[in-house]
Amino acid sequence: MKQQEAWMDAGRRWALEAFGTYGPHIREQIAEMVKEEHEASLDAQEASGHRSNGVYGQFWRGILEKFELFGDLPGASLVRPGEAPYKLPVINGVALFPWRYAKSREAELATTPFGTSDARTAITTLRPQPVQEGLDLNLPDAGLTDEERDLLTTVQDVTKDSVVTSGRLALVAISSSPRGLFAVEWGEVEVNSAGFVEWTGSHESLLSLAPAKPVSMSPTGTFTAGDLPSKFPQTKTDEKAASSTDE
Amino acid sequence: MNDHEPDLTLFQDIDLPSLSAIAGAFEPARLTQARLLAWLTKGELAEQVGVSSAAVGQFEAGAIKPRPELLSTLARKLHVPIEFFAAGRPLGRLDAANAHFRSLRSTRAKDRAKAAAHAEQVWELTYALEKQVRFPNVDLPEVPQGATPVEAARILREAWGLPRGPVPHLAATMEARGIVVCLIPMTNEAITRVKAYSTDALGRPLVIVTPERFKSVYEYRFTCAHEVGHLLLHPNPLPGDRQQEREADQFAAEFLTPRVEIEPLLPKTVRMSALDQLSKNWGVSVESLIYRMGELRLISDVSIRRAHQRLANLAEFRREEPLATYPGEVPTLLSEALALAAQHGFDRTDLARELCWTVGHVAEVLGETDVRPKLRVVR
């Protein structure tokens, strides 16, 4: 359990370092947004009655639209990569891109080509547009501890240095199909010369369900085994029977 | 509709003054309940009893009371004793919007209204029996707001103290925890279009299922677990809401086959013999296990499609055993309660009298199948 907490803290810390004050908020929102979009796409798929999963396949459009919300955060802007029909948030100099890389178990992030279009290639070099700092109106509470605020100040001092380059890309890698939401991982990536993405540091799963560990190798009983549960243990008849046994 | 049935009624000995007393104490909601159970619209009932549709509407709204003479016609057409219409008995009121219907899209509003009226009567039967017999306390744990279906399933297994492995005797387990489970046999045409539904709106949770709609005991168990999922997760039902339906399915899958227990046992390829054995042990269908394999990403989507095709081809050779073969899956709470009450001198005739139902209707709501052969005219 302690190990789990430490791991969660590391995720929060990375979010702060990468996205600033609202990093932890973004981290929580992403998980919710992906789940919501998955449900909405499932609804659309079921309502269509189509045999093919093409309707669910529009998942990516919905998730991109949801991510636009992050463009309203202080220090964030929405940038169109190349001629893309969508905009991406660039927060604290880091572009955030949701990518549903897999719809089946076979596909793996490391072997799924990323740079398949001009827009995708442009994503790796996105720069934030100059924006006015946002007013603190209707913004969610960042909910940071004192320790986290200290960390944030240090990180911001470093990133303000003009020597530090921008063009960083944080990827939200999603594997899903109408059968379920299999994986939602996020972390910073680089696109290699072959057009594949590679995690540059640690990456984190945003799904709360931890991977299952083997528990039992042999079934215990069957669904027809054992006595039937008693429904009326407190009836007068039973009480009489119980007292007569005691005697 | 103009039929020529003779005016034979069960309660012909009611004299006019009594009839006037019943008419004076007329309970409009009883007319609605009886009409919905007879699966009639206001217009259809009006036509059968020879009044205007607006008049039936006014009777049900309580704006006017039917004449004493009309009461006996209404009773005959709706197959209820005349006393049924009198006020003074506890009345369970359930709006169809407060019940979870498994497949709302294929369930007509008329069928849902009838199902809700039936649930009201199951509650009234339960209430009448509870006055005679102490029922098990309702034991459903509080599930924290925002809990996932998987978490809710784990909470319930722990709260009910279920051992690892398959959930034994699901219906009996639910009943022992105070949930009233009721089977509606095939005799009721409209109800059979409603696969299953549940409600917590009447104080004691009710789960009503139509056994003939299920291909196997496995599918029936999954549906029962699905309804428990609704009761735990969805205090505010949104009938037909796909997300609520999916959540109830996810709950049922995790409750009946917890991931950490079933995952190591599932084969790494679709081996039907292995899945069949698991199905028999765990009381879940092979289809459900294949779905679980896909959900846990143990096999590819292509393999899942092939497996379902193979299953569909095998289906015609599969022999299903009747639900009665599985004693712990047939609900008995209400009939056991009635048997206990009878030991203390309160039998089903007393129950029928208290509820103002016919004895046959008591049997029907208890889920007892009429085994007598049907009389048919042979030309």
Tab-separated table of N, CA, C and O in Angstrom, chain A residues 99 101-102 104-116 192 194-199:
chain	number	residue	atom	x	y	z
A	99	TRP	N	-3.903	10.206	-27.824
A	99	TRP	CA	-3.752	9.331	-29.002
A	99	TRP	C	-4.296	7.936	-28.677
A	99	TRP	O	-3.773	7.262	-27.794
A	101	TYR	N	-4.034	4.770	-29.639
A	101	TYR	CA	-3.081	4.056	-30.491
A	101	TYR	C	-3.513	2.621	-30.765
A	101	TYR	O	-3.000	1.977	-31.674
A	102	ALA	N	-4.427	2.090	-29.942
A	102	ALA	CA	-4.758	0.662	-30.108
A	102	ALA	C	-6.230	0.419	-29.891
A	102	ALA	O	-6.860	1.051	-29.051
A	104	SER	N	-7.052	-3.040	-30.167
A	104	SER	CA	-7.006	-4.476	-29.878
A	104	SER	C	-5.756	-4.777	-29.078
A	104	SER	O	-4.867	-3.935	-28.955
A	105	ARG	N	-5.696	-5.982	-28.561
A	105	ARG	CA	-4.601	-6.356	-27.680
A	105	ARG	C	-3.263	-6.398	-28.429
A	105	ARG	O	-2.207	-6.158	-27.853
A	106	GLU	N	-3.333	-6.714	-29.729
A	106	GLU	CA	-2.088	-6.933	-30.484
A	106	GLU	C	-1.222	-5.676	-30.575
A	106	GLU	O	-0.013	-5.755	-30.537
A	107	ALA	N	-1.889	-4.520	-30.722
A	107	ALA	CA	-1.126	-3.292	-30.972
A	107	ALA	C	-0.385	-2.835	-29.717
A	107	ALA	O	-0.914	-2.896	-28.619
A	108	GLU	N	0.840	-2.399	-29.910
A	108	GLU	CA	1.616	-1.861	-28.795
A	108	GLU	C	2.079	-0.462	-29.158
A	108	GLU	O	2.356	-0.179	-30.326
A	109	LEU	N	2.207	0.352	-28.152
A	109	LEU	CA	2.560	1.755	-28.393
A	109	LEU	C	3.891	1.874	-29.140
A	109	LEU	O	4.004	2.622	-30.103
A	110	ALA	N	4.869	1.088	-28.699
A	110	ALA	CA	6.222	1.226	-29.250
A	110	ALA	C	6.290	0.836	-30.723
A	110	ALA	O	7.197	1.274	-31.434
A	111	THR	N	5.349	0.023	-31.183
A	111	THR	CA	5.429	-0.449	-32.570
A	111	THR	C	4.294	0.102	-33.434
A	111	THR	O	4.063	-0.368	-34.532
A	112	THR	N	3.540	1.078	-32.888
A	112	THR	CA	2.478	1.694	-33.676
A	112	THR	C	3.010	3.015	-34.231
A	112	THR	O	3.430	3.880	-33.451
A	113	PRO	N	3.037	3.163	-35.546
A	113	PRO	CA	3.614	4.401	-36.106
A	113	PRO	C	2.838	5.639	-35.670
A	113	PRO	O	1.607	5.630	-35.674
A	114	PHE	N	3.571	6.661	-35.254
A	114	PHE	CA	2.940	7.893	-34.778
A	114	PHE	C	2.947	8.971	-35.867
A	114	PHE	O	1.916	9.577	-36.162
A	115	GLY	N	4.089	9.184	-36.451
A	115	GLY	CA	4.214	10.291	-37.403
A	115	GLY	C	3.631	9.955	-38.760
A	115	GLY	O	4.345	9.863	-39.757
A	116	THR	N	2.318	9.756	-38.795
A	116	THR	CA	1.684	9.316	-40.043
A	116	THR	C	1.086	10.473	-40.840
A	116	THR	O	0.507	10.254	-41.883
A	192	ASN	N	10.858	9.271	-32.529
A	192	ASN	CA	12.177	8.947	-33.102
A	192	ASN	C	12.173	9.109	-34.624
A	192	ASN	O	11.125	9.377	-35.231
A	194	ALA	N	12.249	7.133	-36.931
A	194	ALA	CA	11.411	6.186	-37.692
A	194	ALA	C	9.923	6.515	-37.557
A	194	ALA	O	9.083	5.853	-38.163
A	195	GLY	N	9.611	7.532	-36.755
A	195	GLY	CA	8.204	7.933	-36.618
A	195	GLY	C	7.468	7.205	-35.505
A	195	GLY	O	6.233	7.226	-35.461
A	196	PHE	N	8.178	6.584	-34.583
A	196	PHE	CA	7.541	5.918	-33.442
A	196	PHE	C	7.789	6.735	-32.173
A	196	PHE	O	8.804	7.432	-32.076
A	197	VAL	N	6.863	6.620	-31.212
A	197	VAL	CA	7.074	7.380	-29.970
A	197	VAL	C	7.808	6.529	-28.944
A	197	VAL	O	7.665	5.301	-28.918
A	198	GLU	N	8.552	7.220	-28.099
A	198	GLU	CA	9.269	6.545	-27.006
A	198	GLU	C	9.057	7.368	-25.752
A	198	GLU	O	9.189	8.604	-25.790
A	199	TRP	N	8.733	6.708	-24.674
A	199	TRP	CA	8.622	7.432	-23.397
A	199	TRP	C	10.001	7.946	-23.022
A	199	TRP	O	10.977	7.203	-23.096
